[in-house]
Short mmCIF file of C-alpha atoms in Angstrom, two decimals:
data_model
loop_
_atom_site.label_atom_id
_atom_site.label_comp_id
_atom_site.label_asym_id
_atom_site.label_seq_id
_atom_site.Cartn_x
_atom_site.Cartn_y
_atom_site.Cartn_z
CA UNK U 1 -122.14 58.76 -36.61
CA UNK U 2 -122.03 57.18 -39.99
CA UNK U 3 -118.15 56.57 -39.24
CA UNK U 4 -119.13 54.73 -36.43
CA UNK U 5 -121.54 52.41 -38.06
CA UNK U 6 -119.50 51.36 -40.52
CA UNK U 7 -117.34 50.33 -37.93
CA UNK U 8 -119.67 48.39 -35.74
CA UNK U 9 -121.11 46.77 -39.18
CA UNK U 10 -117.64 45.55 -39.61
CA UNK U 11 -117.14 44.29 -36.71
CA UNK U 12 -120.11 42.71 -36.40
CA UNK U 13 -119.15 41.25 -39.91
CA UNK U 14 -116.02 39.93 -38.89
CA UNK U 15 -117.59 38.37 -35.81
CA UNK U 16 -120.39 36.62 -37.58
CA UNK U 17 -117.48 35.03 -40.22
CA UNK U 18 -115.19 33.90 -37.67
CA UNK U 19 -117.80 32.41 -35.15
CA UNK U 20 -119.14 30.74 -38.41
CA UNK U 21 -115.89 29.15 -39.81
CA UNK U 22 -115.00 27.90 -35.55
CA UNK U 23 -118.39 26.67 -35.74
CA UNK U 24 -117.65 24.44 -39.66
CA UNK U 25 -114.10 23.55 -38.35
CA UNK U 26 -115.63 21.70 -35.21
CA UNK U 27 -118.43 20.45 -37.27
CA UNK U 28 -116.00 18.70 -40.20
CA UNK U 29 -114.97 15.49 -39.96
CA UNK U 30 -111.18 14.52 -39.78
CA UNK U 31 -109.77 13.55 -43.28
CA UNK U 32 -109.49 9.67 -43.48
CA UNK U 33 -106.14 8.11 -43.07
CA UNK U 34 -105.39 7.20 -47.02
CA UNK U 35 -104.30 3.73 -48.15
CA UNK U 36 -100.70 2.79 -48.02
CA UNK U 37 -99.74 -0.15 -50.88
CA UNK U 38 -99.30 -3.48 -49.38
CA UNK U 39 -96.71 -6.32 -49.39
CA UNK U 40 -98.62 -8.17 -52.13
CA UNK U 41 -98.18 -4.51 -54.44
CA UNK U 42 -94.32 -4.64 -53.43
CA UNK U 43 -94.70 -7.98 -54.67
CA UNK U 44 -95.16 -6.38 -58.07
CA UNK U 45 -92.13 -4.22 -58.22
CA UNK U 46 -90.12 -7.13 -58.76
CA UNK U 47 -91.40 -6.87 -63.00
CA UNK U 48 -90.79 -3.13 -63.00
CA UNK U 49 -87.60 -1.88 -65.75
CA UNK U 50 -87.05 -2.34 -69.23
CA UNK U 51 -87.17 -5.86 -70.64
CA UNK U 52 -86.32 -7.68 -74.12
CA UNK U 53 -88.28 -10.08 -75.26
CA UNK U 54 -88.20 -13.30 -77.46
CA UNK U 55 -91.69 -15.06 -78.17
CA UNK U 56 -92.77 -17.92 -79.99
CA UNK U 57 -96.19 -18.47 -80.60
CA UNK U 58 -98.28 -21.67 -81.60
CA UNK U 59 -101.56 -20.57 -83.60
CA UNK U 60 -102.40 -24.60 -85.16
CA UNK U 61 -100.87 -28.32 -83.54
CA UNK U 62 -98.20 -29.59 -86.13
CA UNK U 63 -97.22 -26.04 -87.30
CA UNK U 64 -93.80 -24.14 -86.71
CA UNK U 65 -94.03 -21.67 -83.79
CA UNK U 66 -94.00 -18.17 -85.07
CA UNK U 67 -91.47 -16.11 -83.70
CA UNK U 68 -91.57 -12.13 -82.50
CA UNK U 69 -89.62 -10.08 -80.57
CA UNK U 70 -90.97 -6.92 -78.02
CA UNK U 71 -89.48 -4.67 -75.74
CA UNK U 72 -91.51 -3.42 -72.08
CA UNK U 73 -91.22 -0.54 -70.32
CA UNK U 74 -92.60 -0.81 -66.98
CA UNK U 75 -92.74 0.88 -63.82
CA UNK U 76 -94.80 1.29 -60.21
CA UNK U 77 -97.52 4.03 -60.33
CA UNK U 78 -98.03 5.20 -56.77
CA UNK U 79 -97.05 1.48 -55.32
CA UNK U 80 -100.09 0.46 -56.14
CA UNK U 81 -100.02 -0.44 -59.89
CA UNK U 82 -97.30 -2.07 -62.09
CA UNK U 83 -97.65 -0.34 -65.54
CA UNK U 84 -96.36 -1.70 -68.50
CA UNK U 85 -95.97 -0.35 -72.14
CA UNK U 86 -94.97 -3.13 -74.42
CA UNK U 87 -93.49 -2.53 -78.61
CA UNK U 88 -92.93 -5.53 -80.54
CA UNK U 89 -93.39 -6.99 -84.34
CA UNK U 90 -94.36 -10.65 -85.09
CA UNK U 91 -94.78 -12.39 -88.67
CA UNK U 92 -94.00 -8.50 -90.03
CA UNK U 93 -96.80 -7.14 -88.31
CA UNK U 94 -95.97 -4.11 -85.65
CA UNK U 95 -97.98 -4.42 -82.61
CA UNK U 96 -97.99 -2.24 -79.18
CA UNK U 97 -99.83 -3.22 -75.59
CA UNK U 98 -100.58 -1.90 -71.88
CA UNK U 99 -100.76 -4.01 -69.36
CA UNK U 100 -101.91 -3.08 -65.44
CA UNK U 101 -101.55 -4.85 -62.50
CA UNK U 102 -102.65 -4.08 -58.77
CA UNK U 103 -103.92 -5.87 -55.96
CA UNK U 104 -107.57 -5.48 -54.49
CA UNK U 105 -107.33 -6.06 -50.45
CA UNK U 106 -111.11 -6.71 -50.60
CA UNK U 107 -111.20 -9.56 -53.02
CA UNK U 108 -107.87 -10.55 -52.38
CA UNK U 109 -106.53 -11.13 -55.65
CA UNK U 110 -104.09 -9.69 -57.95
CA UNK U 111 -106.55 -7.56 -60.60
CA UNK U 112 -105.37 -5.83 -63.97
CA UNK U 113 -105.89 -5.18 -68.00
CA UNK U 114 -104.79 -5.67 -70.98
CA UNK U 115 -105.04 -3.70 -74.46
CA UNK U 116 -103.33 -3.80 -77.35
CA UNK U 117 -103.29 -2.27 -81.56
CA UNK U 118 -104.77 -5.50 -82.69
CA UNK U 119 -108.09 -5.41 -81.02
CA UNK U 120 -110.31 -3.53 -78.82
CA UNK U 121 -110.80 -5.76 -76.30
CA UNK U 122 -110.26 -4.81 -72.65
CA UNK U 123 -109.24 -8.09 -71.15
CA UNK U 124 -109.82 -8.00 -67.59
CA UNK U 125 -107.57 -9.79 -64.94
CA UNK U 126 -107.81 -11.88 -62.04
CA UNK U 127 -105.35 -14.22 -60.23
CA UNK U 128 -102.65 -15.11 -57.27
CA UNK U 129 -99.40 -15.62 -56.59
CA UNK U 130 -98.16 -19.03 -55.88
CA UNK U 131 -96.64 -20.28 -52.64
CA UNK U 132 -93.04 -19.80 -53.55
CA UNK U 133 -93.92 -16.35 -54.25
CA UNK U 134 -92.25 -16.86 -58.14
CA UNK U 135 -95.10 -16.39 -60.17
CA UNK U 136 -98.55 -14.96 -61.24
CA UNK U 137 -101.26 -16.32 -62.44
CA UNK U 138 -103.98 -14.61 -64.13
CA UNK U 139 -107.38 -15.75 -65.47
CA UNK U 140 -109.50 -13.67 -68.26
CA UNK U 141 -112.19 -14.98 -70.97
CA UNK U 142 -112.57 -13.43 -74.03
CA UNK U 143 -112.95 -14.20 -77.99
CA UNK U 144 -110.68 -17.12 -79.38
CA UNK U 145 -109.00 -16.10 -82.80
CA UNK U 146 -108.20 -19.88 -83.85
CA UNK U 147 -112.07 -20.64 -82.54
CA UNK U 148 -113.81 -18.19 -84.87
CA UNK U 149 -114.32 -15.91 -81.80
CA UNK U 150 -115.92 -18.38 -79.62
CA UNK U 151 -115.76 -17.14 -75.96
CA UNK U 152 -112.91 -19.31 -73.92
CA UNK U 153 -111.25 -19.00 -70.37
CA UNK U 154 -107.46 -17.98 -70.59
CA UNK U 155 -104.84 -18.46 -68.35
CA UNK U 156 -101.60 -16.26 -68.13
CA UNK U 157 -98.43 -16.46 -65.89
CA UNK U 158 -96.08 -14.19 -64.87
CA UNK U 159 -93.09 -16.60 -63.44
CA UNK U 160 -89.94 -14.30 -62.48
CA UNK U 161 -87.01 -17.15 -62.92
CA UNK U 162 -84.55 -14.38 -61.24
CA UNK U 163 -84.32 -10.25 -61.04
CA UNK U 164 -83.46 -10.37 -64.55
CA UNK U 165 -84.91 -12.88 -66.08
CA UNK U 166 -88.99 -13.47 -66.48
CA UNK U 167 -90.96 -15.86 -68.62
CA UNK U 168 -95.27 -15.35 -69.36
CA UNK U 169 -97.05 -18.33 -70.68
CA UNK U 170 -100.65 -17.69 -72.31
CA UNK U 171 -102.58 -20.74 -72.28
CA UNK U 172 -106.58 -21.80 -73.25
CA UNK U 173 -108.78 -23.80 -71.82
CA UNK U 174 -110.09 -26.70 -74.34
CA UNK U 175 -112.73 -28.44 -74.31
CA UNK U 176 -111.24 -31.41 -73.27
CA UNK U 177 -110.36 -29.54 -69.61
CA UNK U 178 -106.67 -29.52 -70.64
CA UNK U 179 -104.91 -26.07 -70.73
CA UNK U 180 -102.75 -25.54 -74.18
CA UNK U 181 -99.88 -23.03 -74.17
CA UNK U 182 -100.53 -20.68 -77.13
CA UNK U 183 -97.60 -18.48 -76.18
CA UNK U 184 -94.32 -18.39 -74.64
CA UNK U 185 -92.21 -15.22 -73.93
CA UNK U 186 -88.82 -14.64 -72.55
CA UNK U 187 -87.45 -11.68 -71.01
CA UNK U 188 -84.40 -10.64 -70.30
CA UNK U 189 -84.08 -7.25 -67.56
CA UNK U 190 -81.62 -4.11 -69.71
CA UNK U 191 -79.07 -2.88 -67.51
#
């Protein structure tokens, strides 16, 4: 007898877990259809590879540019992001940087960041691409070095001249309304 109920309480067992997981797997909703990266983050895989980089930099009107030099490393994470590690040295000084760059379908504009070793700042990104589909342009506020820290609107573009060659302008708003180019950069694509 006690063979026999050990039995039926097994069964029974069984029974009871496999009616209950039929009874979860019609009850659980199917798992959404994920995201697939759109044209406008293809767009972005244009500034993915290694680049070299030539800069000249104006800090005061009247004054020699200085001059640096930087190498990127970027690539595509998931098709969604651009990701770009940047090494360079200007006026002696070593300096490194990350730069991201996606596209939010909500908003409909190009988003991303920027940090680097000289601050710690997270500038935040927001822009489009132009017509011609050539270049980016990105606009962030943040503290002014030259302007004792004063809070100013930036603009930053990302033109692609060909596959291999790219150029990103950094500019400030005055207070005049006219934009001034702070920085200049020129890249060249390795390989």
């Amino acid at each position: 007898m006690k063979i026999q109920m050990t039995t039926l309480a097994r069964s029974i067992f069984w029974a009871l877990i496999c009616g209950t997981t039929a009874l979860f797997a019609q009850e659980m909703p199917e798992m959404p259809e994920m995201p697939k990266p759109t044209q406008e983050h293809a767009w972005l895989e244009k500034f993915a590879g290694e680049w070299t980089t030539e800069m000249e930099c104006t800090m005061e009107p009247g004054k020699e540019p200085m001059k640096g030099s930087a190498t990127e490393k970027a690539r595509m994470l998931g098709g969604f992001w651009l990701i770009s590690d940047g090494e360079g040295e200007m006026m002696g000084s070593k300096f490194s940087n990350i730069l991201t760059l996606g596209y939010d379908p909500e908003k409909k504009v190009y988003v991303g960041t920027w940090v680097d070793s000289m601050t710690s700042l997270l500038w935040k990104y927001e822009g489009t691409v132009n017509a011609q589909g050539t270049s980016l342009t990105l606009t962030s506020e943040g503290p002014c070095p030259m302007k004792g820290g004063k809070i100013c609107k930036f603009r930053e573009t990302m033109e692609l001249k060909d596959p291999n060659h790219k150029v990103f302008t950094s500019q400030i708003l005055e207070d005049d309304g006219t934009w001034k180019t702070m920085m200049t950069a020129r890249s060249t694509k390795k390989g």
